[in-house]
Every structure is written in structure tokens, then in C-alpha cells.
Amino acid sequence: MARKASLSGFPEWLPAERAVEQHVLDTLRHVFELHGFANIETRAVETRAQLLRKGEIDKEVYGLSRLAAEDDKNDPNALALHFDLTVPFARYVVENAGYLAFPFRRYQMQKVWRGERPQDGRFREFTQADIDVVGDGTLPFSYDVELALTIADALSALPIGDFRLRVNNRKLAEGFYRGLGLDDPDAVLRAIDKLEKIGDEAVAKILVEEVGATREQADAALALAKIRTLDTSFVEQVRALGVTHELLDTGLDELSQVIDAASKRAPGKVMADLSIARGLDYYTGTVYETVLVGHESLGSICSGGRYESLASKGKKNYPGVGLSIGVTRLISRILAEEVVTASRSVPSVVYVTLANDDSWHEAQDVASKLRERGIACEVAASAEKFGKQIKFADRRGIPFVWFTHADGTHEVKDIRSGEQVAADPQSWMPAAEDLSIAIS
Amino acid sequence: MARKASLSGFPEWLPAERAVEQHVLDTLRHVFELHGFANIETRAVETRAQLLRKGEIDKEVYGLSRLAAEDDKNDPNALALHFDLTVPFARYVVENAGYLAFPFRRYQMQKVWRGERPQDGRFREFTQADIDVVGDGTLPFSYDVELALTIADALSALPIGDFRLRVNNRKLAEGFYRGLGLDDPDAVLRAIDKLEKIGDEAVAKILVEEVGATREQADAALALAKIRTLDTSFVEQVRALGVTHELLDTGLDELSQVIDAASKRAPGKVMADLSIARGLDYYTGTVYETVLVGHESLGSICSGGRYESLASKGKKNYPGVGLSIGVTRLISRILAEEVVTASRSVPSVVYVTLANDDSWHEAQDVASKLRERGIACEVAASAEKFGKQIKFADRRGIPFVWFTHADGTHEVKDIRSGEQVAADPQSWMPAAEDLSIAIS
């Protein structure tokens, strides 16, 4: 990570760094599958019409055109690279609805592309790991709770230190604003979303001057956004603000269910944070954001929420709830700060040396026997002096070298300690921590 | 696979099909790592200048441009999607040479894109799995042997039936043609490459009319291309054609080494096939192709060879030898012909039912205990009638349902057999073949 990407915004990892990324992806896959999520991949491209439906992000989209053909930017059937995994998933669900059992739960870990200006934590090509549950017509609220617990499980299994999942509910916010007498809850949310960037006074000014709130209404909206609790005591704090509305009741109840379950099953990891707005995304209930404790400036590493309509076709409607982990953002930070390192950059545990050029087949026999028992190894390409072969293994970071003697006996040497012992290719095993690349 | 891709040339799999693909990728990864290959990924994009260096394939390349910006097709720094993993790997090696230990062995499994006309076995987006070894300055020939054995190991581990790796050597062919008195070996190779498509007579005609061969020279070139042996007896057959040349000797020696080792270590899997030309690719020695026995019409599922110069920079030269598996081509065929199927489409082994709505937490406790021991499970979202909950699990293909009774005892039912037994969430284990999705 001392290296600079040769193309700005398109990071590439060295083998040991990639081993860390693989460990993260393997761990996520393992946890997601334990929770019953099936994997899918969608194509990297969508039609431009599909991607631009929301209409607000066209400048970030990379269009595609065969170099031999003319590109017509106005052709809605022309192709472009997906900028997230939600839009492709929604299309996939509609197209394959007849083949899927609902509620359909899937995870998806793929690269996405955005033509934005690269900066710390923002890339033009990056990997997202998404989980979503989508229902056919309806989707019980308990999935909102389950998704929070699944993500808390997944993030807890990663070598990333402490994190906090911050949860809010759009119904709670909207009900509160309406109860206050503010009729454009989206405009209030957009202003509140700027709180961290511009501060209380500036947000109050927007609320009063642009949204038409009184100073008292603005202060109440700000007071709501200040509430943060690790248990369900947020309910009492909201009630103390004296606002009532039916939608507020629903929102309080839903958020309570998430926080109540989380405070029991993932204590300290999940908090009610009534400032979370999730910008312009079209969520309709629960919203999630996640920060790495001590790395708050990185922004959210895992966000999502509930959609009343993830996808629809004709009379069919598919509500969903999901979360997306910004894997590249996470990896780039833990690599840069050396929070995590790989024990070596090669899978090989053993380097099988050659006593002479005729011993290549014999060495391959040893290697086959080791591999049959899951021990990764390489055979020397030529019979150089043993000192040179050992140095080669050492330079590649392979911990053990193997010698086969003229009398048919074998020895294995731990390069790190210098210890050399007799060994049998049918039974010798390295220590468990040496068997695979260790990430710690 | 009864389904048609919604965008021609861009296949997408259903969850059970994706499970087959994951199994193939996991297996390849496992074997490649056992052989000491480290994983890397490169960015999906390269500059157009980088991709078009060979100059022959520009019409297949997908250019990229931000929709908000003007696309200048003549800008060499403009971006495009990679069409293979070799060109990006060569760039990666040159850029990161100072951080890599040579010979550097890596595997890479990523999607690539080509704007060609889709047809059976040809896609616009597809996954390749490549292994290469690259040296700094020199690379011993024994790697050509090792790569053939590694690939034979990898393909043998896949559920794809019988395959045959066909190996030839460019030096052998070039030496033979030169020994015959033909001075444009590339032109001869290009004609021989058409043998399977157009037949002997048509190739002979090209050799005589376009390459300037005599009928005798053409016949000798055709005779060479007819030689196919599973052992090193091809040497004798070539010698019997009476041609001599120094380069022919080198080629015969190199190919013998590959076939000799393979006939011992992977008997029946690797053959010398002197018709293999590998079209216009810039190989300089060993060339490999692979067919699925019984599916020869699919074309090669795994091809590669030796490059005297995979990459170079200034005085630095990096020779390499590698092979690339066409994963999507392979998967699409084994799925279409149902050679392989997944035992279920969801990772979940157990569906934890709810006796009533208040038992959600208790059910989550059961699920946590099962997951701690690696058993994937889902908890019901609402306490419907047991019959309905069982039906739900059955429809999702989950083999077991879990019941927690009012007295705190538990039972688990195998939906397939109907057998229901007492069980303890701390110790119950499903049969090994039910624990993960089985691919067979």
C-alpha cells in the first residue's frame, strides 16, 4: 500500500494484500452462508435505461461501446457498467421470479464502477458485498432485525477491530416531522443529512429559510437527531420531546425491535442513532450505517435499509431489506494502517529441493504426497547448490525446505528456526498456523 | 439453463447453477494453491493503448467513457475493458516487479469482456481462470512440464468427465518446416491451424498456392500434423519423416520432457498432438489446448503456452508459461447437459420453526448454537402453522426443520424421509453430505 495505483481510483493489491482481501471475502461468504444466504452474480453491465432510472447519477456511470462501433449516448439500450449491486439484483429478481423461492435471500460480492473523482476511501472500481432479503408482495419486519444481526455477526468475524452499526427508521423521522407540523419530511431529512458536515446552526438555517420551519420546529428536529442509545431508551427520549403521530409510533416500535434484539444478541455493536438519514436513497423504513471505531472519517463501511419496493413489474411488487459492505474501502484502510497482515505472500508451505537434475521425478512424488494431505508445495526447477535453493525458498517466504537423500530418507528444515528433522512425506505435517497463509 | 440470458452473450446463473460455478472456482483455487500459485486480481480496465498493442483485436474491445464526458476513440489513455487476463498480468508484473519474487507464480480468476458475436461457447462476458509462471530474465523449461501437470491435476479434480490436454511445440513445428525448406513457418502454421475446419486438401492447396510449398512439402507438413501419441513415441514418428533441423531437435526434446513426465504422472490425460498451432498467439515454444472428451465441438476449454517475452521494460525481459481455463464455457456446457447438479439451491441445512411469535429469540438461540458448529440455518419470520412452516422449508429445498417444544426439548425432522428425532442444538449434526450444497 506504499505503492500508488498506476491508474488513479483503480487499486490493485500485491499477493500478500490480496490474501488479506481473500480472507475478508471468505469470512463474509462463510457467515452469510451460515445465515442461509445463497450466492449469485449478475453481469457487470446493464442497459443505460436501467441504470439511469433514478435519474440522479448519470455523471458517475461508465458507458460501454465497442471500439469498432459508433457510440450513441442517447440510445437507452446501450450498455454501461453497474454502479452498485442493488439495481442489477432488482432486475435479476424480476427476470427470474419464477425460479426463485421467496423470501429470497442472497449475497453478492462483485466489483462495481463509478466515474467519480477518486479520494481517500472513494474508488472508481471497488468491491461490494451485499446481502438482501426480498419478498414477493410482502416481507415480514423481522427480516429488518435479522439483517442487522447477520451483519453484526459478519463484521465481528472480520479482523477490523471495533465497529458500530447505527440504525434509524424513516417512519420514525417522517412521523416526528409530520407530528411537528412539517409537511416536507424529505426536505427535512436532506437538511439533517448534512448535520455532520455543516453543524447545527447551518442546518437550522436551512430548515428555517428553505424548508419553512419555525425556529422551534428546527430545534425539535435537531434534538431528535441528537438521540443515540445502545438500548431502547431512545423511545423515552423521543417521547420526552412531546411530539405525537401515528407514523412516529410505528417507527418507534420497529426501531425498538431492532435495538432490543441487537442489545441482547450483539451487545455494544448496534445503536439507535436518530441522525442517520441515508441521503437520497429510496428507503422507506429501517436505515443502517456502520462506522469503524477510530476511523469515523472513512465514512460508512456498510449501509442499507428497507425498500417498500426493491423492484416491481406490472402488479407484482417486491419489498426488500439489505445491506452493502464497502469491501475495498475497508481493505484499503486496514492495509494502509497495517491493522492486519498476511504471514506470507505465497500459499506454499514447503519447497522441495533437488539433489540433482535426475531427482525431479522423485521430488514430484514427494510433492504429490504432501499435496494429497493438503500441504501446498513447490518443486525446485533446477538442482542448484542447496544453499541457493534454501535462499530461494526464503526469498519467496516459504517456511520449510524438503531434502531427499541418496539413501531414500527425507529431512525437512524450518528456515526460520534452522531446525532440521527427519520426515516422511506420507505423514509429516506443519503446525496448523503454517498450513495456510495466516491473517492477523 | 433452460432460461435465455436477458442480454445475449451475458449469461447469469440461478443460485443452484452458481453453486456449481462456485464449486468449480473453489476447486481450481484449492489445486492452484496446493501447487504454490498465489492469487492476484487486476483492475477490469486498461488503457486502450495497452490493449491494442497487438493491433489485431480492436473490434472486440469494449471502450469505456463516463456518460457525462465526450468519448475520444483516438485517445490512447482512454479506458477499455480487458479481453483476457494475460495482457493485464504482463502490465502488473512490470509495474510491481520490485515487490515480487521471481519466478513469480500466480493464478487469477476474473471476468473478461469481448464484444464479439455471441454463439455456443462464446460469450461477451465470461470468467477465465489463469495460471502463469513468469521469470525475471530466464525461466527454466521444467516449468513447461510443471504447468501441464498442474492443469491436469486441476481439471481432474473438476466434475467434468474425461479431458485431454493436447501439447505441441512451436520450435518442433518451425524446425520441421525449415528443415523441409519452407521459409515462412508462421504462414505454414496459420494454414495448419485451419486443418480441423477445412480439411487436408484445402490446407494443402493453401500451402502450395499461397505459401509456395511443393506438393511434397505440403504433404510432409500434413503428415507431421497427423501425429498424436500419449507417450514419447511421437519422436520416432517425426524422425521417420526424414526431416532434420537443429530447432526440430530442440522442439522434440522439449515436447518429450512434457509428455514423458505426463505419461507417468497423469497417464492418459496429456498427449502430444502435432496439429496444435494456437492461431495467431505469440507463443514461442510449448503450446497447450484441451478438449472435453465427447464435447470436442465446444473447442478448447483450456489453452496456453510459453512466451519468450510475456512482458518487457527497457532491458528487462520476463519470459513466461501459462494456461487459461475458459470457466464460463465449461460451466455453460456442464449445466446445459446436466453433467453436474447441485443438491439444493440454498446453503441452509436447517429451518428453525417458531412455536409462537414470542419464541423468535429462543429460535435465534438455537440458530446461533447450530451456526457455531458450522451448520447453516434460517429462522422462520413468523409463527405460522407448523405445516405451513414445513412447506416453506421444503419449497426452499432446506432438508431439515427444527422444533423447540414448550418443555424446552427439541426435535429435528428430515423433510425428505419424514423421520423426526430428539435433538440437542449443542451436538446435533446432519450427515456430511447434507452439511454443504453437494455438487455431483
GROMACS .gro file of N, CA, C and O in nm, chain A residues 15-16 343-351 378 380-382 384-401 414-416, chain B residues 36 38 96-105 133-140 143 316 318:
model
  236
   15PRO      N    1   0.032  -0.973  -0.384
   15PRO     CA    2  -0.020  -1.103  -0.341
   15PRO      C    3  -0.053  -1.110  -0.191
   15PRO      O    4  -0.159  -1.163  -0.154
   16ALA      N    5   0.033  -1.056  -0.104
   16ALA     CA    6   0.005  -1.065   0.040
   16ALA      C    7  -0.116  -0.979   0.078
   16ALA      O    8  -0.192  -1.013   0.169
  343SER      N    9   0.078  -1.365   0.685
  343SER     CA   10   0.202  -1.425   0.734
  343SER      C   11   0.303  -1.448   0.621
  343SER      O   12   0.421  -1.455   0.643
  344ARG      N   13   0.253  -1.467   0.498
  344ARG     CA   14   0.344  -1.480   0.383
  344ARG      C   15   0.264  -1.447   0.257
  344ARG      O   16   0.142  -1.432   0.263
  345SER      N   17   0.336  -1.435   0.144
  345SER     CA   18   0.268  -1.393   0.022
  345SER      C   19   0.244  -1.510  -0.074
  345SER      O   20   0.187  -1.491  -0.180
  346VAL      N   21   0.289  -1.630  -0.038
  346VAL     CA   22   0.269  -1.747  -0.124
  346VAL      C   23   0.193  -1.855  -0.047
  346VAL      O   24   0.210  -1.868   0.074
  347PRO      N   25   0.112  -1.933  -0.115
  347PRO     CA   26   0.043  -2.041  -0.045
  347PRO      C   27   0.139  -2.153  -0.001
  347PRO      O   28   0.109  -2.226   0.094
  348SER      N   29   0.253  -2.168  -0.069
  348SER     CA   30   0.342  -2.283  -0.043
  348SER      C   31   0.392  -2.288   0.100
  348SER      O   32   0.442  -2.190   0.154
  349VAL      N   33   0.382  -2.406   0.160
  349VAL     CA   34   0.438  -2.431   0.293
  349VAL      C   35   0.577  -2.491   0.279
  349VAL      O   36   0.665  -2.470   0.362
  350VAL      N   37   0.596  -2.570   0.173
  350VAL     CA   38   0.719  -2.648   0.158
  350VAL      C   39   0.781  -2.623   0.020
  350VAL      O   40   0.710  -2.619  -0.081
  351TYR      N   41   0.913  -2.608   0.019
  351TYR     CA   42   0.988  -2.601  -0.107
  351TYR      C   43   1.068  -2.731  -0.117
  351TYR      O   44   1.153  -2.758  -0.032
  378GLU      N   45   0.598  -2.642  -0.365
  378GLU     CA   46   0.659  -2.620  -0.496
  378GLU      C   47   0.784  -2.706  -0.505
  378GLU      O   48   0.851  -2.729  -0.406
  380ALA      N   49   1.165  -2.739  -0.675
  380ALA     CA   50   1.269  -2.657  -0.737
  380ALA      C   51   1.275  -2.686  -0.887
  380ALA      O   52   1.248  -2.798  -0.931
  381ALA      N   53   1.309  -2.584  -0.965
  381ALA     CA   54   1.312  -2.601  -1.109
  381ALA      C   55   1.446  -2.657  -1.156
  381ALA      O   56   1.455  -2.719  -1.261
  382SER      N   57   1.551  -2.635  -1.079
  382SER     CA   58   1.681  -2.689  -1.119
  382SER      C   59   1.765  -2.717  -0.995
  382SER      O   60   1.745  -2.658  -0.890
  384GLU      N   61   2.030  -2.652  -0.816
  384GLU     CA   62   2.140  -2.565  -0.776
  384GLU      C   63   2.192  -2.611  -0.641
  384GLU      O   64   2.138  -2.702  -0.580
  385LYS      N   65   2.300  -2.545  -0.593
  385LYS     CA   66   2.352  -2.579  -0.460
  385LYS      C   67   2.241  -2.562  -0.357
  385LYS      O   68   2.159  -2.471  -0.367
  386PHE      N   69   2.241  -2.648  -0.254
  386PHE     CA   70   2.134  -2.642  -0.154
  386PHE      C   71   2.121  -2.503  -0.093
  386PHE      O   72   2.011  -2.453  -0.070
  387GLY      N   73   2.237  -2.440  -0.066
  387GLY     CA   74   2.234  -2.305  -0.008
  387GLY      C   75   2.151  -2.209  -0.094
  387GLY      O   76   2.071  -2.131  -0.044
  388LYS      N   77   2.169  -2.222  -0.225
  388LYS     CA   78   2.095  -2.136  -0.318
  388LYS      C   79   1.946  -2.170  -0.317
  388LYS      O   80   1.861  -2.082  -0.324
  389GLN      N   81   1.916  -2.300  -0.311
  389GLN     CA   82   1.775  -2.342  -0.311
  389GLN      C   83   1.706  -2.294  -0.183
  389GLN      O   84   1.591  -2.250  -0.186
  390ILE      N   85   1.778  -2.302  -0.070
  390ILE     CA   86   1.720  -2.256   0.057
  390ILE      C   87   1.696  -2.104   0.051
  390ILE      O   88   1.591  -2.055   0.092
  391LYS      N   89   1.795  -2.034  -0.004
  391LYS     CA   90   1.782  -1.888  -0.015
  391LYS      C   91   1.660  -1.852  -0.101
  391LYS      O   92   1.588  -1.758  -0.073
  392PHE      N   93   1.640  -1.930  -0.208
  392PHE     CA   94   1.527  -1.906  -0.297
  392PHE      C   95   1.395  -1.919  -0.221
  392PHE      O   96   1.306  -1.834  -0.230
  393ALA      N   97   1.384  -2.029  -0.143
  393ALA     CA   98   1.262  -2.052  -0.065
  393ALA      C   99   1.241  -1.938   0.035
  393ALA      O  100   1.131  -1.886   0.052
  394ASP      N  101   1.350  -1.898   0.098
  394ASP     CA  102   1.344  -1.792   0.197
  394ASP      C  103   1.296  -1.662   0.134
  394ASP      O  104   1.211  -1.591   0.188
  395ARG      N  105   1.350  -1.631   0.017
  395ARG     CA  106   1.314  -1.508  -0.052
  395ARG      C  107   1.165  -1.509  -0.089
  395ARG      O  108   1.098  -1.406  -0.090
  396ARG      N  109   1.112  -1.626  -0.120
  396ARG     CA  110   0.969  -1.637  -0.153
  396ARG      C  111   0.883  -1.647  -0.027
  396ARG      O  112   0.761  -1.650  -0.036
  397GLY      N  113   0.945  -1.655   0.088
  397GLY     CA  114   0.868  -1.659   0.213
  397GLY      C  115   0.810  -1.796   0.244
  397GLY      O  116   0.716  -1.808   0.323
  398ILE      N  117   0.866  -1.902   0.183
  398ILE     CA  118   0.820  -2.038   0.211
  398ILE      C  119   0.888  -2.087   0.338
  398ILE      O  120   1.011  -2.084   0.346
  399PRO      N  121   0.812  -2.132   0.439
  399PRO     CA  122   0.875  -2.159   0.569
  399PRO      C  123   0.961  -2.285   0.575
  399PRO      O  124   1.054  -2.290   0.655
  400PHE      N  125   0.929  -2.388   0.495
  400PHE     CA  126   1.003  -2.515   0.506
  400PHE      C  127   1.070  -2.555   0.374
  400PHE      O  128   1.014  -2.532   0.267
  401VAL      N  129   1.191  -2.618   0.386
  401VAL     CA  130   1.252  -2.681   0.267
  401VAL      C  131   1.266  -2.831   0.294
  401VAL      O  132   1.289  -2.874   0.406
  414ASP      N  133   1.299  -2.614   0.898
  414ASP     CA  134   1.225  -2.489   0.920
  414ASP      C  135   1.325  -2.375   0.901
  414ASP      O  136   1.417  -2.359   0.981
  415ILE      N  137   1.310  -2.298   0.793
  415ILE     CA  138   1.410  -2.195   0.761
  415ILE      C  139   1.418  -2.091   0.872
  415ILE      O  140   1.523  -2.035   0.900
  416ARG      N  141   1.305  -2.065   0.939
  416ARG     CA  142   1.301  -1.958   1.039
  416ARG      C  143   1.383  -1.994   1.163
  416ARG      O  144   1.458  -1.913   1.217
  476GLY      N  145   0.128  -2.401  -0.513
  476GLY     CA  146   0.209  -2.284  -0.481
  476GLY      C  147   0.178  -2.157  -0.559
  476GLY      O  148   0.257  -2.062  -0.556
  478ALA      N  149   0.000  -1.810  -0.607
  478ALA     CA  150  -0.064  -1.706  -0.527
  478ALA      C  151  -0.170  -1.638  -0.612
  478ALA      O  152  -0.157  -1.629  -0.733
  536ASN      N  153   0.499  -0.401  -1.081
  536ASN     CA  154   0.526  -0.443  -0.944
  536ASN      C  155   0.650  -0.530  -0.930
  536ASN      O  156   0.668  -0.594  -0.826
  537ALA      N  157   0.733  -0.533  -1.035
  537ALA     CA  158   0.848  -0.625  -1.036
  537ALA      C  159   0.930  -0.615  -0.907
  537ALA      O  160   0.974  -0.716  -0.854
  538GLY      N  161   0.946  -0.494  -0.856
  538GLY     CA  162   1.027  -0.474  -0.736
  538GLY      C  163   0.969  -0.538  -0.611
  538GLY      O  164   1.038  -0.555  -0.511
  539TYR      N  165   0.841  -0.573  -0.615
  539TYR     CA  166   0.774  -0.630  -0.498
  539TYR      C  167   0.751  -0.780  -0.511
  539TYR      O  168   0.694  -0.842  -0.421
  540LEU      N  169   0.786  -0.839  -0.626
  540LEU     CA  170   0.756  -0.980  -0.650
  540LEU      C  171   0.883  -1.063  -0.645
  540LEU      O  172   0.990  -1.015  -0.681
  541ALA      N  173   0.873  -1.190  -0.599
  541ALA     CA  174   0.986  -1.282  -0.601
  541ALA      C  175   0.972  -1.370  -0.724
  541ALA      O  176   0.872  -1.439  -0.740
  542PHE      N  177   1.072  -1.367  -0.811
  542PHE     CA  178   1.067  -1.444  -0.936
  542PHE      C  179   1.141  -1.577  -0.920
  542PHE      O  180   1.235  -1.584  -0.842
  543PRO      N  181   1.106  -1.681  -0.996
  543PRO     CA  182   0.988  -1.692  -1.080
  543PRO      C  183   0.860  -1.672  -0.999
  543PRO      O  184   0.843  -1.737  -0.896
  544PHE      N  185   0.776  -1.582  -1.048
  544PHE     CA  186   0.651  -1.549  -0.980
  544PHE      C  187   0.541  -1.637  -1.036
  544PHE      O  188   0.519  -1.642  -1.156
  545ARG      N  189   0.475  -1.711  -0.949
  545ARG     CA  190   0.366  -1.796  -0.995
  545ARG      C  191   0.235  -1.744  -0.938
  545ARG      O  192   0.222  -1.728  -0.818
  573VAL      N  193   0.356  -1.885  -1.474
  573VAL     CA  194   0.481  -1.863  -1.402
  573VAL      C  195   0.563  -1.769  -1.489
  573VAL      O  196   0.572  -1.790  -1.611
  574VAL      N  197   0.618  -1.666  -1.428
  574VAL     CA  198   0.695  -1.571  -1.506
  574VAL      C  199   0.831  -1.551  -1.439
  574VAL      O  200   0.841  -1.544  -1.317
  575GLY      N  201   0.936  -1.550  -1.522
  575GLY     CA  202   1.071  -1.536  -1.469
  575GLY      C  203   1.126  -1.397  -1.497
  575GLY      O  204   1.076  -1.324  -1.581
  576ASP      N  205   1.230  -1.362  -1.423
  576ASP     CA  206   1.299  -1.235  -1.446
  576ASP      C  207   1.422  -1.266  -1.530
  576ASP      O  208   1.522  -1.314  -1.478
  577GLY      N  209   1.415  -1.245  -1.660
  577GLY     CA  210   1.528  -1.273  -1.748
  577GLY      C  211   1.524  -1.412  -1.808
  577GLY      O  212   1.524  -1.429  -1.929
  578THR      N  213   1.519  -1.514  -1.720
  578THR     CA  214   1.512  -1.652  -1.770
  578THR      C  215   1.405  -1.728  -1.693
  578THR      O  216   1.364  -1.688  -1.585
  579LEU      N  217   1.363  -1.840  -1.752
  579LEU     CA  218   1.265  -1.927  -1.685
  579LEU      C  219   1.294  -2.070  -1.729
  579LEU      O  220   1.279  -2.103  -1.847
  580PRO      N  221   1.339  -2.157  -1.636
  580PRO     CA  222   1.375  -2.294  -1.675
  580PRO      C  223   1.261  -2.365  -1.747
  580PRO      O  224   1.143  -2.341  -1.718
  583TYR      N  225   0.933  -2.562  -1.596
  583TYR     CA  226   0.801  -2.503  -1.566
  583TYR      C  227   0.698  -2.539  -1.673
  583TYR      O  228   0.579  -2.548  -1.642
  756LYS      N  229   1.484  -0.510  -1.931
  756LYS     CA  230   1.424  -0.621  -1.856
  756LYS      C  231   1.333  -0.703  -1.947
  756LYS      O  232   1.251  -0.648  -2.020
  758TYR      N  233   1.071  -1.056  -1.933
  758TYR     CA  234   1.006  -1.152  -1.845
  758TYR      C  235   0.944  -1.265  -1.927
  758TYR      O  236   0.833  -1.251  -1.977
   0.00000   0.00000   0.00000
